[in-house]
CSV table of C-alpha atoms in Angstrom, one decimal:
chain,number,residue,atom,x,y,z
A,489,UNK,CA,-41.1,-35.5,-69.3
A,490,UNK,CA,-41.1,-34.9,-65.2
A,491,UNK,CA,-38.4,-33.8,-63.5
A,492,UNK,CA,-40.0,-35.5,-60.5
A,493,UNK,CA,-40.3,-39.1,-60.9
A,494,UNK,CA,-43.2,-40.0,-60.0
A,495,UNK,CA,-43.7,-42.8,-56.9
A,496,UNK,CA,-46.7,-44.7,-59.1
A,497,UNK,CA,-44.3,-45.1,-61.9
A,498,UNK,CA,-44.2,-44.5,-65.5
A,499,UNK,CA,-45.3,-45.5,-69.2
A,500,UNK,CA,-43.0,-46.7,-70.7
A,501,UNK,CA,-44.7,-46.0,-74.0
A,502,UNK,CA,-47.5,-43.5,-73.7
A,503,UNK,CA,-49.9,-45.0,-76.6
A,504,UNK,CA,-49.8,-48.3,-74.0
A,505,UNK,CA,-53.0,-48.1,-71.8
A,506,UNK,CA,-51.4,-51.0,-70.4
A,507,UNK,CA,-48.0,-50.1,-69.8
A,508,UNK,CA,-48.7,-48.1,-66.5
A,509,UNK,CA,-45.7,-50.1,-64.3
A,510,UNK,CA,-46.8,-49.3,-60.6
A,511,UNK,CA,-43.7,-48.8,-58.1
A,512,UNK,CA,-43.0,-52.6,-55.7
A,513,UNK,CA,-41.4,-52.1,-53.2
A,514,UNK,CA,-40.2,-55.6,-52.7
A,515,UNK,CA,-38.7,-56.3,-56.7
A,516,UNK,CA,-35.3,-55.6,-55.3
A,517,UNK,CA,-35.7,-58.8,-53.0
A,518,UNK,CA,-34.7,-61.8,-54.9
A,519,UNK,CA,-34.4,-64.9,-53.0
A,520,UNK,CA,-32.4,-66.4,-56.6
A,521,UNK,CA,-28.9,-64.6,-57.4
A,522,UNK,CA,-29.4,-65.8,-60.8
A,523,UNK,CA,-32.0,-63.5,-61.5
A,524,UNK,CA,-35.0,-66.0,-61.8
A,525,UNK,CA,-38.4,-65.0,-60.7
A,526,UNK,CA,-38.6,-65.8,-57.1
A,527,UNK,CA,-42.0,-65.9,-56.9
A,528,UNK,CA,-42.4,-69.4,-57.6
A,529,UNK,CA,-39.4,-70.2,-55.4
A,530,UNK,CA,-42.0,-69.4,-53.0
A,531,UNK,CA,-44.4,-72.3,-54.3
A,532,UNK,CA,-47.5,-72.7,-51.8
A,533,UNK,CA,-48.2,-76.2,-50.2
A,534,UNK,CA,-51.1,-77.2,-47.5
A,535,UNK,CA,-50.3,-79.7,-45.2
A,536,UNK,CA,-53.7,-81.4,-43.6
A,537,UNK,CA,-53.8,-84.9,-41.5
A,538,UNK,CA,-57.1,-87.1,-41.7
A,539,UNK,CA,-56.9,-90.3,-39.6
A,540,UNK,CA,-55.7,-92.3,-42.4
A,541,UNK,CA,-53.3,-90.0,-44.2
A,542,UNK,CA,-51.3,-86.8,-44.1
A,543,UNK,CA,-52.1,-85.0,-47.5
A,544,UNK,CA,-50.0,-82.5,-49.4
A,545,UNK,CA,-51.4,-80.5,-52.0
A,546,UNK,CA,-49.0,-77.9,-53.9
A,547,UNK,CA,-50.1,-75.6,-56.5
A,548,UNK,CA,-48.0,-75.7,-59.8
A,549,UNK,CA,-49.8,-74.9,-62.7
A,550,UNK,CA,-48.6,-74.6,-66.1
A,551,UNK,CA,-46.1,-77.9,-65.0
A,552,UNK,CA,-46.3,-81.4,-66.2
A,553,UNK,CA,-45.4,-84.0,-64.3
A,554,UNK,CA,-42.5,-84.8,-66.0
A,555,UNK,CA,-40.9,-81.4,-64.2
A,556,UNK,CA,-41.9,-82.0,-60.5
A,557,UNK,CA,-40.0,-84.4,-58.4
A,558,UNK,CA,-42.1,-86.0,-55.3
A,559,UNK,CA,-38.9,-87.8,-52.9
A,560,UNK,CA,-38.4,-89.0,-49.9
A,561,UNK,CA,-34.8,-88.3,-48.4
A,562,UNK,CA,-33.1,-90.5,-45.1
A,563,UNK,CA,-35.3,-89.5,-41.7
A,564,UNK,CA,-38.3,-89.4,-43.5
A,565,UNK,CA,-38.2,-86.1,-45.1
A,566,UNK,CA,-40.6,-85.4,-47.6
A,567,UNK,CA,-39.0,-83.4,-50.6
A,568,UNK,CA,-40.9,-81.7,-53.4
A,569,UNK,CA,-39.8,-79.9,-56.1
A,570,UNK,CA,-40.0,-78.9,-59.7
A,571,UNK,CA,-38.5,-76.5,-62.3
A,572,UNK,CA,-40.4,-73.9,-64.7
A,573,UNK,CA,-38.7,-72.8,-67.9
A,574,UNK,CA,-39.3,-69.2,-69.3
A,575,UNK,CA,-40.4,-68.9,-72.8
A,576,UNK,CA,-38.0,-68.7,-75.7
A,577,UNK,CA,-37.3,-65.4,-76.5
A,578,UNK,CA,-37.3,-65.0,-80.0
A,579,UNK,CA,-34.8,-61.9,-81.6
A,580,UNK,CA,-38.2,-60.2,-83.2
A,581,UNK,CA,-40.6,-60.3,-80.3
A,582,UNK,CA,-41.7,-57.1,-78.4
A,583,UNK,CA,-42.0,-58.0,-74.7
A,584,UNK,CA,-44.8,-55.7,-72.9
A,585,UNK,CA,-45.3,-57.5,-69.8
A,586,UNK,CA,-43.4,-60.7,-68.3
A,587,UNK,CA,-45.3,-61.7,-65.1
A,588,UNK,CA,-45.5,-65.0,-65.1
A,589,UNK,CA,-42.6,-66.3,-62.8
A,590,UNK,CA,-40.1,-69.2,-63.6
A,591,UNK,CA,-37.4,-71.1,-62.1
A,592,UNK,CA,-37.1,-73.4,-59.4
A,593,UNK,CA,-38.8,-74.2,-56.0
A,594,UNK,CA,-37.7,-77.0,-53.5
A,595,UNK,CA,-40.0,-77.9,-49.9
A,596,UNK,CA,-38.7,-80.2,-47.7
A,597,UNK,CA,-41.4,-81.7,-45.2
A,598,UNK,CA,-40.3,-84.1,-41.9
A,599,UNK,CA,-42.5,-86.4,-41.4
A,600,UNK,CA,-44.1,-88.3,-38.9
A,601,UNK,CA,-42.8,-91.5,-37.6
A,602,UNK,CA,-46.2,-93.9,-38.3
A,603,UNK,CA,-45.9,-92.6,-42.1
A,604,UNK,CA,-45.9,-95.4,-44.2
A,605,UNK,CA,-43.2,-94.3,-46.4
A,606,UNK,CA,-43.5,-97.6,-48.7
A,607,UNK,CA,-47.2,-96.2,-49.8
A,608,UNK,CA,-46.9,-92.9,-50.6
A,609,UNK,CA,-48.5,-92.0,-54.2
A,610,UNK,CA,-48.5,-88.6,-56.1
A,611,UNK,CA,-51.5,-87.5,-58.2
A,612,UNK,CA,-51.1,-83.9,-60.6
A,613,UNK,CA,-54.5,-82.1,-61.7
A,614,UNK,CA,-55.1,-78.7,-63.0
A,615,UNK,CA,-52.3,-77.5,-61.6
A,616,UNK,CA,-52.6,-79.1,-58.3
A,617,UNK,CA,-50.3,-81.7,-57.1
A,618,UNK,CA,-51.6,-84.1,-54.6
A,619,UNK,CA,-49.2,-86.0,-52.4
A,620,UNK,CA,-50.9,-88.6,-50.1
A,621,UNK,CA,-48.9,-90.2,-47.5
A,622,UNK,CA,-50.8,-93.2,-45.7
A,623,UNK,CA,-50.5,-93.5,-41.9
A,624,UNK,CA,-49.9,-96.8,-39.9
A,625,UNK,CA,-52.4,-97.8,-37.1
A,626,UNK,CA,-51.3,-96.5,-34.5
A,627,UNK,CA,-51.7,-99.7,-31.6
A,628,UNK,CA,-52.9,-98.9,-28.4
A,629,UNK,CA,-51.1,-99.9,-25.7
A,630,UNK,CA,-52.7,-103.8,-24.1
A,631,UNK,CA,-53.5,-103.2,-20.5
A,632,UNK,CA,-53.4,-106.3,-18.9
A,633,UNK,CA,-55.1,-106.6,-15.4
A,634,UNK,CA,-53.1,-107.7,-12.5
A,635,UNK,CA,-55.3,-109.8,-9.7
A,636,UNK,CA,-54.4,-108.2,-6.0
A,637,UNK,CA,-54.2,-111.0,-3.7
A,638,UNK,CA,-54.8,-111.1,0.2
């Protein structure tokens, strides 16, 4: 055993190849006080617009649909969020690594006024959920000519 610790960790069982933790510098930095992973409190969504639609793509694999939420809140705010549940720990399992994060993620999105708020559908695959949120036509203004007399 070192005196030293060293700064690219330790084993924690030497007969581990595997068990090599390397030193983070940011695992002190939870946004959750409850001790939850906060990785996935960090849950990535693109925001693109096409002429017809502005379309929301989050990834959240491992979820079902039943445990994502797609709402729309007063002043058209787009809300979406979901909860992950860590595995059950059972009293005789050996835990050698736990890096798959849990817990739960809320984005809130303000939306345009021409979104058509009454159409907005949600479609999950492979992990990916797709929010679509259709856009109203957006009427040009009629310019109406004025005769010049004299």
């Amino acid at each position: 055993m070192s005196l030293i610790p060293s700064i690219f960790g330790s084993r924690s069982n030497i007969l581990d190849p595997l068990s090599l933790d390397l030193w983070d510098p940011f695992r002190d930095l939870a946004l959750s006080s409850s001790g939850e992973t906060s990785q996935f409190a960090a849950t990535r969504i693109d925001w693109k617009e096409s002429p017809e639609a502005h379309i929301f793509k989050a990834d959240v694999p491992g979820l079902k649909k039943e445990e994502v939420k797609v709402e729309v809140e007063e002043g058209n705010v787009l809300q979406i969020s979901g909860v992950r549940s860590r595995d059950k720990e059972e009293k005789n399992d050996t835990w050698h690594r736990l890096e798959r994060s849990s817990g739960k993620f809320l984005r809130r999105f303000r939306l345009p006024e021409n979104a058509k708020l009454d159409q907005i559908k949600a479609n999950m695959e492979n992990g990916v959920l797709t929010v679509t949120v259709p856009k109203a036509e957006v009427k040009k203004p009629e310019v109406k000519a004025i005769d010049i007399s004299g």
